[in-house]
PDB file of C-alpha atoms and ligand atoms in Angstrom:
ATOM      1  CA  UNK P   1      41.427  71.763 -22.239  1.00  0.00           C
ATOM      2  CA  UNK P   2      42.481  73.206 -25.577  1.00  0.00           C
ATOM      3  CA  UNK P   3      39.383  75.411 -25.858  1.00  0.00           C
ATOM      4  CA  UNK P   4      38.424  77.318 -22.725  1.00  0.00           C
ATOM      5  CA  UNK P   5      34.836  78.518 -22.539  1.00  0.00           C
ATOM      6  CA  UNK P   6      33.724  80.671 -19.661  1.00  0.00           C
ATOM      7  CA  UNK P   7      31.409  83.468 -18.590  1.00  0.00           C
ATOM      8  CA  UNK P   8      32.870  86.588 -17.025  1.00  0.00           C
ATOM      9  CA  UNK P   9      30.107  88.937 -15.979  1.00  0.00           C
ATOM     10  CA  UNK P  10      27.942  89.522 -19.044  1.00  0.00           C
ATOM     11  CA  UNK P  11      30.621  88.408 -21.534  1.00  0.00           C
ATOM     12  CA  UNK P  12      31.142  84.894 -22.863  1.00  0.00           C
ATOM     13  CA  UNK P  13      34.833  84.104 -23.470  1.00  0.00           C
ATOM     14  CA  UNK P  14      36.231  81.515 -25.871  1.00  0.00           C
ATOM     15  CA  UNK P  15      39.995  81.036 -25.530  1.00  0.00           C
ATOM     16  CA  UNK P  16      42.257  79.012 -27.864  1.00  0.00           C
ATOM     17  CA  UNK P  17      44.588  77.202 -25.528  1.00  0.00           C
ATOM     18  CA  UNK P  18      47.318  75.337 -27.348  1.00  0.00           C
ATOM     19  CA  UNK P  19      50.251  77.679 -26.597  1.00  0.00           C
ATOM     20  CA  UNK P  20      52.986  75.164 -27.545  1.00  0.00           C
ATOM     21  CA  UNK P  21      51.565  75.270 -31.089  1.00  0.00           C
ATOM     22  CA  UNK P  22      50.899  79.028 -31.088  1.00  0.00           C
ATOM     23  CA  UNK P  23      47.256  78.229 -30.313  1.00  0.00           C
ATOM     24  CA  UNK P  24      46.781  76.385 -33.642  1.00  0.00           C
ATOM     25  CA  UNK P  25      43.185  75.200 -33.847  1.00  0.00           C
ATOM     26  CA  UNK P  26      42.698  71.410 -33.836  1.00  0.00           C
ATOM     27  CA  UNK P  27      39.599  69.540 -35.039  1.00  0.00           C
ATOM     28  CA  UNK P  28      38.486  69.089 -31.426  1.00  0.00           C
ATOM     29  CA  UNK P  29      38.778  72.847 -30.851  1.00  0.00           C
ATOM     30  CA  UNK P  30      36.811  73.696 -34.014  1.00  0.00           C
ATOM     31  CA  UNK P  31      34.099  71.212 -32.997  1.00  0.00           C
ATOM     32  CA  UNK P  32      33.773  72.703 -29.505  1.00  0.00           C
ATOM     33  CA  UNK P  33      32.975  76.219 -30.790  1.00  0.00           C
ATOM     34  CA  UNK P  34      29.383  75.826 -32.134  1.00  0.00           C
ATOM     35  CA  UNK P  35      28.035  74.300 -28.880  1.00  0.00           C
ATOM     36  CA  UNK P  36      29.792  77.056 -26.894  1.00  0.00           C
ATOM     37  CA  UNK P  37      28.233  79.710 -29.144  1.00  0.00           C
ATOM     38  CA  UNK P  38      24.794  78.072 -28.851  1.00  0.00           C
ATOM     39  CA  UNK P  39      25.037  78.092 -25.049  1.00  0.00           C
ATOM     40  CA  UNK P  40      26.018  81.794 -25.063  1.00  0.00           C
ATOM     41  CA  UNK P  41      23.232  82.592 -27.545  1.00  0.00           C
ATOM     42  CA  UNK P  42      20.654  80.919 -25.286  1.00  0.00           C
ATOM     43  CA  UNK P  43      21.920  82.559 -22.089  1.00  0.00           C
ATOM     44  CA  UNK P  44      20.096  85.867 -21.546  1.00  0.00           C
ATOM     45  CA  UNK P  45      22.844  87.061 -19.167  1.00  0.00           C
ATOM     46  CA  UNK P  46      25.447  86.937 -21.961  1.00  0.00           C
ATOM     47  CA  UNK P  47      25.504  90.198 -23.938  1.00  0.00           C
ATOM     48  CA  UNK P  48      28.666  89.760 -26.016  1.00  0.00           C
ATOM     49  CA  UNK P  49      31.218  87.088 -26.944  1.00  0.00           C
ATOM     50  CA  UNK P  50      35.003  87.510 -26.927  1.00  0.00           C
ATOM     51  CA  UNK P  51      37.606  85.337 -28.672  1.00  0.00           C
ATOM     52  CA  UNK P  52      41.298  85.345 -27.758  1.00  0.00           C
ATOM     53  CA  UNK P  53      44.345  83.079 -27.616  1.00  0.00           C
ATOM     54  CA  UNK P  54      45.957  81.993 -24.358  1.00  0.00           C
ATOM     55  CA  UNK P  55      49.033  84.064 -23.523  1.00  0.00           C
ATOM     56  CA  UNK P  56      50.267  86.922 -25.634  1.00  0.00           C
ATOM     57  CA  UNK P  57      52.178  85.197 -28.472  1.00  0.00           C
ATOM     58  CA  UNK P  58      49.256  84.208 -30.632  1.00  0.00           C
ATOM     59  CA  UNK P  59      45.547  84.629 -31.194  1.00  0.00           C
ATOM     60  CA  UNK P  60      45.814  81.454 -33.313  1.00  0.00           C
ATOM     61  CA  UNK P  61      48.432  80.469 -35.924  1.00  0.00           C
ATOM     62  CA  UNK P  62      45.751  78.867 -38.083  1.00  0.00           C
ATOM     63  CA  UNK P  63      44.341  75.396 -38.246  1.00  0.00           C
ATOM     64  CA  UNK P  64      46.539  72.654 -36.763  1.00  0.00           C
ATOM     65  CA  UNK P  65      48.618  71.635 -39.794  1.00  0.00           C
ATOM     66  CA  UNK P  66      49.884  68.481 -38.065  1.00  0.00           C
ATOM     67  CA  UNK P  67      46.345  67.077 -38.443  1.00  0.00           C
ATOM     68  CA  UNK P  68      46.031  67.866 -42.164  1.00  0.00           C
ATOM     69  CA  UNK P  69      47.454  64.515 -43.292  1.00  0.00           C
ATOM     70  CA  UNK P  70      44.630  62.703 -41.506  1.00  0.00           C
ATOM     71  CA  UNK P  71      41.704  65.137 -41.532  1.00  0.00           C
ATOM     72  CA  UNK P  72      42.319  67.381 -44.535  1.00  0.00           C
ATOM     73  CA  UNK P  73      43.942  65.254 -47.216  1.00  0.00           C
ATOM     74  CA  UNK P  74      41.429  63.367 -49.395  1.00  0.00           C
ATOM     75  CA  UNK P  75      38.464  65.065 -51.009  1.00  0.00           C
ATOM     76  CA  UNK P  76      35.757  63.754 -48.651  1.00  0.00           C
ATOM     77  CA  UNK P  77      37.851  64.636 -45.583  1.00  0.00           C
ATOM     78  CA  UNK P  78      38.418  68.139 -46.972  1.00  0.00           C
ATOM     79  CA  UNK P  79      34.699  68.578 -47.635  1.00  0.00           C
ATOM     80  CA  UNK P  80      33.925  67.407 -44.089  1.00  0.00           C
ATOM     81  CA  UNK P  81      36.538  69.796 -42.664  1.00  0.00           C
ATOM     82  CA  UNK P  82      35.277  72.725 -44.737  1.00  0.00           C
ATOM     83  CA  UNK P  83      31.709  71.996 -43.615  1.00  0.00           C
ATOM     84  CA  UNK P  84      32.879  71.979 -40.006  1.00  0.00           C
ATOM     85  CA  UNK P  85      34.607  75.356 -40.513  1.00  0.00           C
ATOM     86  CA  UNK P  86      31.479  76.694 -42.157  1.00  0.00           C
ATOM     87  CA  UNK P  87      29.384  75.655 -39.152  1.00  0.00           C
ATOM     88  CA  UNK P  88      31.879  77.257 -36.767  1.00  0.00           C
ATOM     89  CA  UNK P  89      32.128  80.555 -38.631  1.00  0.00           C
ATOM     90  CA  UNK P  90      28.369  80.796 -39.124  1.00  0.00           C
ATOM     91  CA  UNK P  91      27.794  80.093 -35.424  1.00  0.00           C
ATOM     92  CA  UNK P  92      29.786  83.291 -34.776  1.00  0.00           C
ATOM     93  CA  UNK P  93      28.610  85.398 -37.716  1.00  0.00           C
ATOM     94  CA  UNK P  94      24.906  84.494 -37.376  1.00  0.00           C
ATOM     95  CA  UNK P  95      24.742  85.058 -33.620  1.00  0.00           C
ATOM     96  CA  UNK P  96      22.673  88.131 -32.829  1.00  0.00           C
ATOM     97  CA  UNK P  97      25.082  88.961 -29.998  1.00  0.00           C
ATOM     98  CA  UNK P  98      28.124  91.076 -30.881  1.00  0.00           C
ATOM     99  CA  UNK P  99      31.492  89.297 -31.001  1.00  0.00           C
ATOM    100  CA  UNK P 100      34.984  90.694 -30.451  1.00  0.00           C
ATOM    101  CA  UNK P 101      38.414  89.296 -31.379  1.00  0.00           C
ATOM    102  CA  UNK P 102      41.155  90.364 -28.945  1.00  0.00           C
ATOM    103  CA  UNK P 103      44.335  89.747 -30.929  1.00  0.00           C
ATOM    104  CA  UNK P 104      47.832  89.379 -29.508  1.00  0.00           C
ATOM    105  CA  UNK P 105      50.597  88.042 -31.754  1.00  0.00           C
ATOM    106  CA  UNK P 106      49.968  85.669 -34.664  1.00  0.00           C
ATOM    107  CA  UNK P 107      46.540  85.691 -36.266  1.00  0.00           C
ATOM    108  CA  UNK P 108      46.947  83.465 -39.308  1.00  0.00           C
ATOM    109  CA  UNK P 109      44.827  81.297 -41.610  1.00  0.00           C
ATOM    110  CA  UNK P 110      41.959  79.806 -39.617  1.00  0.00           C
ATOM    111  CA  UNK P 111      42.741  82.205 -36.750  1.00  0.00           C
ATOM    112  CA  UNK P 112      42.126  85.143 -39.062  1.00  0.00           C
ATOM    113  CA  UNK P 113      38.982  83.422 -40.370  1.00  0.00           C
ATOM    114  CA  UNK P 114      37.602  83.376 -36.826  1.00  0.00           C
ATOM    115  CA  UNK P 115      38.578  87.016 -36.325  1.00  0.00           C
ATOM    116  CA  UNK P 116      36.877  87.944 -39.621  1.00  0.00           C
ATOM    117  CA  UNK P 117      33.689  86.169 -38.537  1.00  0.00           C
ATOM    118  CA  UNK P 118      33.671  88.342 -35.394  1.00  0.00           C
ATOM    119  CA  UNK P 119      32.051  91.786 -35.520  1.00  0.00           C
ATOM    120  CA  UNK P 120      34.964  93.734 -34.007  1.00  0.00           C
ATOM    121  CA  UNK P 121      38.772  93.210 -34.087  1.00  0.00           C
ATOM    122  CA  UNK P 122      41.317  94.908 -31.807  1.00  0.00           C
ATOM    123  CA  UNK P 123      44.994  94.009 -31.810  1.00  0.00           C
ATOM    124  CA  UNK P 124      48.252  94.725 -30.037  1.00  0.00           C
ATOM    125  CA  UNK P 125      51.053  96.450 -31.937  1.00  0.00           C
ATOM    126  CA  UNK P 126      53.032  93.183 -32.236  1.00  0.00           C
ATOM    127  CA  UNK P 127      50.181  91.301 -33.909  1.00  0.00           C
ATOM    128  CA  UNK P 128      50.777  89.677 -37.298  1.00  0.00           C
ATOM    129  CA  UNK P 129      48.187  88.695 -39.844  1.00  0.00           C
ATOM    130  CA  UNK P 130      48.113  86.530 -42.938  1.00  0.00           C
ATOM    131  CA  UNK P 131      46.446  83.760 -44.896  1.00  0.00           C
ATOM    132  CA  UNK P 132      49.283  81.490 -46.092  1.00  0.00           C
ATOM    133  CA  UNK P 133      47.075  79.208 -48.253  1.00  0.00           C
ATOM    134  CA  UNK P 134      49.247  79.861 -51.343  1.00  0.00           C
ATOM    135  CA  UNK P 135      52.338  78.868 -49.365  1.00  0.00           C
ATOM    136  CA  UNK P 136      50.700  75.576 -48.369  1.00  0.00           C
ATOM    137  CA  UNK P 137      49.018  74.783 -51.695  1.00  0.00           C
ATOM    138  CA  UNK P 138      45.754  74.876 -49.755  1.00  0.00           C
ATOM    139  CA  UNK P 139      42.381  75.487 -51.447  1.00  0.00           C
ATOM    140  CA  UNK P 140      40.954  78.308 -49.352  1.00  0.00           C
ATOM    141  CA  UNK P 141      37.197  78.031 -48.880  1.00  0.00           C
ATOM    142  CA  UNK P 142      34.462  80.043 -50.593  1.00  0.00           C
ATOM    143  CA  UNK P 143      33.027  81.963 -47.636  1.00  0.00           C
ATOM    144  CA  UNK P 144      36.478  82.760 -46.255  1.00  0.00           C
ATOM    145  CA  UNK P 145      37.171  84.653 -49.490  1.00  0.00           C
ATOM    146  CA  UNK P 146      33.830  86.433 -49.162  1.00  0.00           C
ATOM    147  CA  UNK P 147      34.435  87.610 -45.577  1.00  0.00           C
ATOM    148  CA  UNK P 148      37.902  88.821 -46.528  1.00  0.00           C
ATOM    149  CA  UNK P 149      36.563  90.649 -49.586  1.00  0.00           C
ATOM    150  CA  UNK P 150      33.804  92.322 -47.577  1.00  0.00           C
ATOM    151  CA  UNK P 151      36.317  93.485 -44.967  1.00  0.00           C
ATOM    152  CA  UNK P 152      39.318  94.695 -46.987  1.00  0.00           C
ATOM    153  CA  UNK P 153      38.000  94.990 -50.566  1.00  0.00           C
ATOM    154  CA  UNK P 154      39.218  93.390 -53.819  1.00  0.00           C
ATOM    155  CA  UNK P 155      42.682  94.898 -54.014  1.00  0.00           C
ATOM    156  CA  UNK P 156      43.884  93.812 -50.578  1.00  0.00           C
ATOM    157  CA  UNK P 157      42.059  90.472 -50.748  1.00  0.00           C
ATOM    158  CA  UNK P 158      44.068  89.634 -53.882  1.00  0.00           C
ATOM    159  CA  UNK P 159      47.401  90.650 -52.398  1.00  0.00           C
ATOM    160  CA  UNK P 160      46.771  88.847 -49.087  1.00  0.00           C
ATOM    161  CA  UNK P 161      45.841  85.629 -50.900  1.00  0.00           C
ATOM    162  CA  UNK P 162      48.377  85.725 -53.748  1.00  0.00           C
ATOM    163  CA  UNK P 163      51.428  86.586 -51.642  1.00  0.00           C
ATOM    164  CA  UNK P 164      50.465  84.628 -48.512  1.00  0.00           C
ATOM    165  CA  UNK P 165      52.786  86.962 -46.586  1.00  0.00           C
ATOM    166  CA  UNK P 166      52.451  88.274 -43.069  1.00  0.00           C
ATOM    167  CA  UNK P 167      51.308  91.841 -42.339  1.00  0.00           C
ATOM    168  CA  UNK P 168      52.090  93.775 -39.185  1.00  0.00           C
ATOM    169  CA  UNK P 169      49.424  95.428 -37.057  1.00  0.00           C
ATOM    170  CA  UNK P 170      49.726  98.832 -38.722  1.00  0.00           C
ATOM    171  CA  UNK P 171      49.504  97.417 -42.252  1.00  0.00           C
ATOM    172  CA  UNK P 172      46.471  95.407 -41.104  1.00  0.00           C
ATOM    173  CA  UNK P 173      44.889  98.537 -39.685  1.00  0.00           C
ATOM    174  CA  UNK P 174      45.595 100.434 -42.926  1.00  0.00           C
ATOM    175  CA  UNK P 175      43.676  97.878 -44.955  1.00  0.00           C
ATOM    176  CA  UNK P 176      40.750  97.802 -42.510  1.00  0.00           C
ATOM    177  CA  UNK P 177      41.473  94.289 -41.268  1.00  0.00           C
ATOM    178  CA  UNK P 178      41.339  95.484 -37.641  1.00  0.00           C
ATOM    179  CA  UNK P 179      39.387  98.326 -36.070  1.00  0.00           C
ATOM    180  CA  UNK P 180      42.231  99.612 -33.871  1.00  0.00           C
ATOM    181  CA  UNK P 181      45.843  98.892 -32.907  1.00  0.00           C
ATOM    182  CA  UNK P 182      46.830  99.404 -29.254  1.00  0.00           C
ATOM    183  CA  UNK P 183      50.164  99.224 -27.491  1.00  0.00           C
ATOM    184  CA  UNK P 184      50.335  95.587 -26.339  1.00  0.00           C
ATOM    185  CA  UNK P 185      50.167  96.492 -22.662  1.00  0.00           C
ATOM    186  CA  UNK P 186      46.976  98.509 -23.190  1.00  0.00           C
ATOM    187  CA  UNK P 187      45.039  96.109 -25.400  1.00  0.00           C
ATOM    188  CA  UNK P 188      43.219  94.185 -22.683  1.00  0.00           C
ATOM    189  CA  UNK P 189      42.077  97.283 -20.775  1.00  0.00           C
ATOM    190  CA  UNK P 190      40.880  98.821 -24.053  1.00  0.00           C
ATOM    191  CA  UNK P 191      38.900  95.712 -24.994  1.00  0.00           C
ATOM    192  CA  UNK P 192      37.455  95.573 -21.463  1.00  0.00           C
ATOM    193  CA  UNK P 193      36.050  99.041 -22.160  1.00  0.00           C
ATOM    194  CA  UNK P 194      34.571  97.884 -25.471  1.00  0.00           C
ATOM    195  CA  UNK P 195      33.015  94.862 -23.743  1.00  0.00           C
ATOM    196  CA  UNK P 196      31.535  97.087 -21.041  1.00  0.00           C
ATOM    197  CA  UNK P 197      29.919  99.311 -23.669  1.00  0.00           C
ATOM    198  CA  UNK P 198      28.608  96.341 -25.655  1.00  0.00           C
ATOM    199  CA  UNK P 199      27.116  94.857 -22.488  1.00  0.00           C
ATOM    200  CA  UNK P 200      25.499  98.168 -21.524  1.00  0.00           C
ATOM    201  CA  UNK P 201      24.046  99.060 -24.925  1.00  0.00           C
ATOM    202  CA  UNK P 202      20.644  97.844 -26.086  1.00  0.00           C
ATOM    203  CA  UNK P 203      20.855  94.209 -27.265  1.00  0.00           C
ATOM    204  CA  UNK P 204      17.965  94.498 -29.700  1.00  0.00           C
ATOM    205  CA  UNK P 205      19.435  97.623 -31.315  1.00  0.00           C
ATOM    206  CA  UNK P 206      22.723  95.750 -31.869  1.00  0.00           C
ATOM    207  CA  UNK P 207      20.880  92.642 -33.086  1.00  0.00           C
ATOM    208  CA  UNK P 208      18.904  94.850 -35.476  1.00  0.00           C
ATOM    209  CA  UNK P 209      22.110  96.281 -36.983  1.00  0.00           C
ATOM    210  CA  UNK P 210      23.623  92.804 -37.332  1.00  0.00           C
ATOM    211  CA  UNK P 211      20.516  91.561 -39.162  1.00  0.00           C
ATOM    212  CA  UNK P 212      20.266  94.564 -41.489  1.00  0.00           C
ATOM    213  CA  UNK P 213      23.991  94.595 -42.385  1.00  0.00           C
ATOM    214  CA  UNK P 214      23.988  90.841 -43.060  1.00  0.00           C
ATOM    215  CA  UNK P 215      21.035  91.301 -45.428  1.00  0.00           C
ATOM    216  CA  UNK P 216      22.812  94.145 -47.245  1.00  0.00           C
ATOM    217  CA  UNK P 217      25.989  92.163 -47.916  1.00  0.00           C
ATOM    218  CA  UNK P 218      24.073  89.246 -49.411  1.00  0.00           C
ATOM    219  CA  UNK P 219      25.253  88.883 -53.002  1.00  0.00           C
ATOM    220  CA  UNK P 220      23.084  90.118 -55.816  1.00  0.00           C
ATOM    221  CA  UNK P 221      22.533  87.281 -58.258  1.00  0.00           C
ATOM    222  CA  UNK P 222      23.863  83.813 -57.617  1.00  0.00           C
ATOM    223  CA  UNK P 223      27.636  83.276 -57.714  1.00  0.00           C
ATOM    224  CA  UNK P 224      28.625  80.324 -59.907  1.00  0.00           C
ATOM    225  CA  UNK P 225      29.005  77.713 -57.151  1.00  0.00           C
ATOM    226  CA  UNK P 226      29.959  74.936 -59.585  1.00  0.00           C
ATOM    227  CA  UNK P 227      32.848  77.022 -60.927  1.00  0.00           C
ATOM    228  CA  UNK P 228      34.074  77.835 -57.427  1.00  0.00           C
ATOM    229  CA  UNK P 229      33.781  74.220 -56.282  1.00  0.00           C
ATOM    230  CA  UNK P 230      35.733  73.045 -59.350  1.00  0.00           C
ATOM    231  CA  UNK P 231      38.570  75.470 -58.569  1.00  0.00           C
ATOM    232  CA  UNK P 232      38.672  74.272 -54.960  1.00  0.00           C
ATOM    233  CA  UNK P 233      38.576  70.610 -56.045  1.00  0.00           C
ATOM    234  CA  UNK P 234      41.452  71.037 -58.490  1.00  0.00           C
ATOM    235  CA  UNK P 235      43.651  72.634 -55.823  1.00  0.00           C
ATOM    236  CA  UNK P 236      42.581  70.243 -53.052  1.00  0.00           C
ATOM    237  CA  UNK P 237      43.524  67.215 -55.195  1.00  0.00           C
ATOM    238  CA  UNK P 238      46.882  68.635 -56.249  1.00  0.00           C
ATOM    239  CA  UNK P 239      50.344  67.250 -55.590  1.00  0.00           C
ATOM    240  CA  UNK P 240      51.285  70.778 -54.496  1.00  0.00           C
ATOM    241  CA  UNK P 241      48.915  70.585 -51.548  1.00  0.00           C
ATOM    242  CA  UNK P 242      50.617  67.375 -50.365  1.00  0.00           C
ATOM    243  CA  UNK P 243      54.003  69.061 -50.841  1.00  0.00           C
ATOM    244  CA  UNK P 244      52.861  72.214 -48.966  1.00  0.00           C
ATOM    245  CA  UNK P 245      51.804  70.512 -45.771  1.00  0.00           C
ATOM    246  CA  UNK P 246      54.754  68.061 -45.797  1.00  0.00           C
ATOM    247  CA  UNK P 247      57.218  70.922 -46.236  1.00  0.00           C
ATOM    248  CA  UNK P 248      55.697  72.711 -43.208  1.00  0.00           C
ATOM    249  CA  UNK P 249      55.993  69.594 -41.032  1.00  0.00           C
ATOM    250  CA  UNK P 250      59.555  68.935 -42.277  1.00  0.00           C
ATOM    251  CA  UNK P 251      60.487  72.594 -41.686  1.00  0.00           C
ATOM    252  CA  UNK P 252      61.668  73.220 -45.243  1.00  0.00           C
ATOM    253  CA  UNK P 253      60.609  75.415 -48.160  1.00  0.00           C
ATOM    254  CA  UNK P 254      58.019  73.788 -50.442  1.00  0.00           C
ATOM    255  CA  UNK P 255      58.789  73.102 -54.123  1.00  0.00           C
ATOM    256  CA  UNK P 256      55.578  73.695 -56.063  1.00  0.00           C
ATOM    257  CA  UNK P 257      55.099  72.373 -59.603  1.00  0.00           C
ATOM    258  CA  UNK P 258      51.586  73.614 -60.413  1.00  0.00           C
ATOM    259  CA  UNK P 259      50.267  70.038 -60.536  1.00  0.00           C
TER     260      UNK P 259
HETATM  261  N1  COA H   1      49.720  73.963 -36.970  1.00  0.00           N
HETATM  262  C1  COA H   1      50.449  73.099 -36.251  1.00  0.00           C
HETATM  263  N2  COA H   1      51.547  73.444 -35.550  1.00  0.00           N
HETATM  264  C2  COA H   1      51.889  74.747 -35.579  1.00  0.00           C
HETATM  265  C3  COA H   1      51.173  75.707 -36.303  1.00  0.00           C
HETATM  266  C4  COA H   1      50.035  75.262 -37.021  1.00  0.00           C
HETATM  267  N3  COA H   1      49.271  76.096 -37.730  1.00  0.00           N
HETATM  268  N4  COA H   1      51.764  76.907 -36.147  1.00  0.00           N
HETATM  269  C5  COA H   1      52.818  76.698 -35.334  1.00  0.00           C
HETATM  270  N5  COA H   1      52.888  75.396 -34.997  1.00  0.00           N
HETATM  271  C6  COA H   1      53.897  74.751 -34.145  1.00  0.00           C
HETATM  272  C7  COA H   1      55.224  74.626 -34.861  1.00  0.00           C
HETATM  273  O1  COA H   1      55.237  73.480 -35.703  1.00  0.00           O
HETATM  274  C8  COA H   1      56.179  74.504 -33.684  1.00  0.00           C
HETATM  275  O2  COA H   1      56.110  73.162 -33.224  1.00  0.00           O
HETATM  276  P1  COA H   1      57.441  72.430 -32.644  1.00  0.00           P
HETATM  277  O3  COA H   1      57.809  73.239 -31.422  1.00  0.00           O
HETATM  278  O4  COA H   1      56.968  71.053 -32.345  1.00  0.00           O
HETATM  279  O5  COA H   1      58.465  72.515 -33.734  1.00  0.00           O
HETATM  280  C9  COA H   1      55.540  75.383 -32.617  1.00  0.00           C
HETATM  281  O6  COA H   1      54.166  75.579 -33.024  1.00  0.00           O
HETATM  282  C10 COA H   1      56.183  76.749 -32.512  1.00  0.00           C
HETATM  283  O7  COA H   1      56.206  77.316 -33.815  1.00  0.00           O
HETATM  284  P2  COA H   1      57.554  77.835 -34.538  1.00  0.00           P
HETATM  285  O8  COA H   1      57.336  77.744 -36.007  1.00  0.00           O
HETATM  286  O9  COA H   1      58.732  77.151 -33.952  1.00  0.00           O
HETATM  287  O10 COA H   1      57.526  79.355 -34.016  1.00  0.00           O
HETATM  288  P3  COA H   1      58.018  80.660 -34.785  1.00  0.00           P
HETATM  289  O11 COA H   1      57.875  81.760 -33.803  1.00  0.00           O
HETATM  290  O12 COA H   1      59.343  80.426 -35.430  1.00  0.00           O
HETATM  291  O13 COA H   1      56.937  80.866 -35.981  1.00  0.00           O
HETATM  292  C11 COA H   1      54.742  80.968 -36.961  1.00  0.00           C
HETATM  293  C12 COA H   1      55.588  81.065 -35.670  1.00  0.00           C
HETATM  294  C13 COA H   1      53.280  81.099 -36.519  1.00  0.00           C
HETATM  295  C14 COA H   1      55.095  82.081 -37.921  1.00  0.00           C
HETATM  296  C15 COA H   1      55.005  79.617 -37.651  1.00  0.00           C
HETATM  297  O14 COA H   1      54.851  78.587 -36.679  1.00  0.00           O
HETATM  298  C16 COA H   1      54.072  79.312 -38.793  1.00  0.00           C
HETATM  299  O15 COA H   1      54.296  79.760 -39.898  1.00  0.00           O
HETATM  300  N6  COA H   1      53.006  78.525 -38.525  1.00  0.00           N
HETATM  301  C17 COA H   1      52.095  78.090 -39.545  1.00  0.00           C
HETATM  302  C18 COA H   1      51.150  79.190 -39.918  1.00  0.00           C
HETATM  303  C19 COA H   1      50.209  78.722 -40.993  1.00  0.00           C
HETATM  304  O16 COA H   1      50.591  78.368 -42.090  1.00  0.00           O
HETATM  305  N7  COA H   1      48.912  78.752 -40.651  1.00  0.00           N
HETATM  306  C20 COA H   1      47.871  78.482 -41.567  1.00  0.00           C
HETATM  307  C21 COA H   1      47.346  77.127 -41.418  1.00  0.00           C
HETATM  308  S1  COA H   1      45.932  76.971 -42.448  1.00  0.00           S
END
């Protein structure tokens, strides 16, 4: 099973389990998340939801790039994939139960998107963060930009996206990407304490805060969706995007031409 879903006491756990690929998230794993979230949402015994990666090397090193050629190459496949991601991230964000990302090691691309859809993020000191879309020629989605912007602000959002580099745990903490950095050996016990508190506190008070904060971050005025979609389309159709994913699979540096 590449996605483990289980209840431990009053917490629902969702574990990315593809350790040979640094827990990269395949289509099957993405698709299994919304039903798992729905089951936890319906279950009155579940008071919070925790995401983590199997082992301690990675939370998730992004979406599974080896599948991109088949599931994320032409426009309709990309739209389908983006819609799937949207469903997944909204199933986490819109849940009225609090969610926690417990982050060991790599937390990249789609892995960071999941963490950003969670309410709380705690990481070990060896964790690494990044969104390498610009290194892959990948058109990063609209709501992913919004979650990043709401979490770290304009200045960091631009640097993270433009440079596509990796940030260590302390840099991530400095920009507000995670709530707290713990020594790796102490992370799990710390998060257990957070889970205990979340499970003890009043569910409706937490649900109330989630609802009110979500309403406050709604944009004022409509963003120009057509303009955003056109930018995504141009990038998604580009030769550079083909080059980016091939270069990753062939373990070489990409040569981008801007076309
Ligand atoms: N998709 C598919 N496979 C991935 C992957 C991903 N996102 N991330 C890692 N893997 C695979 C590697 O291809 C490698 O497979 P192999 O053993 O068959 O060669 C295996 O996981 C181990 O990764 P490797 O690169 O050898 O480990 P590393 O410690 O040198 O580097 C990373 C780890 C995470 C820095 C590096 O794998 C990486 O950059 N991954 C891609 C991250 C990314 O761009 N994510 C965003 C996707 S949208």
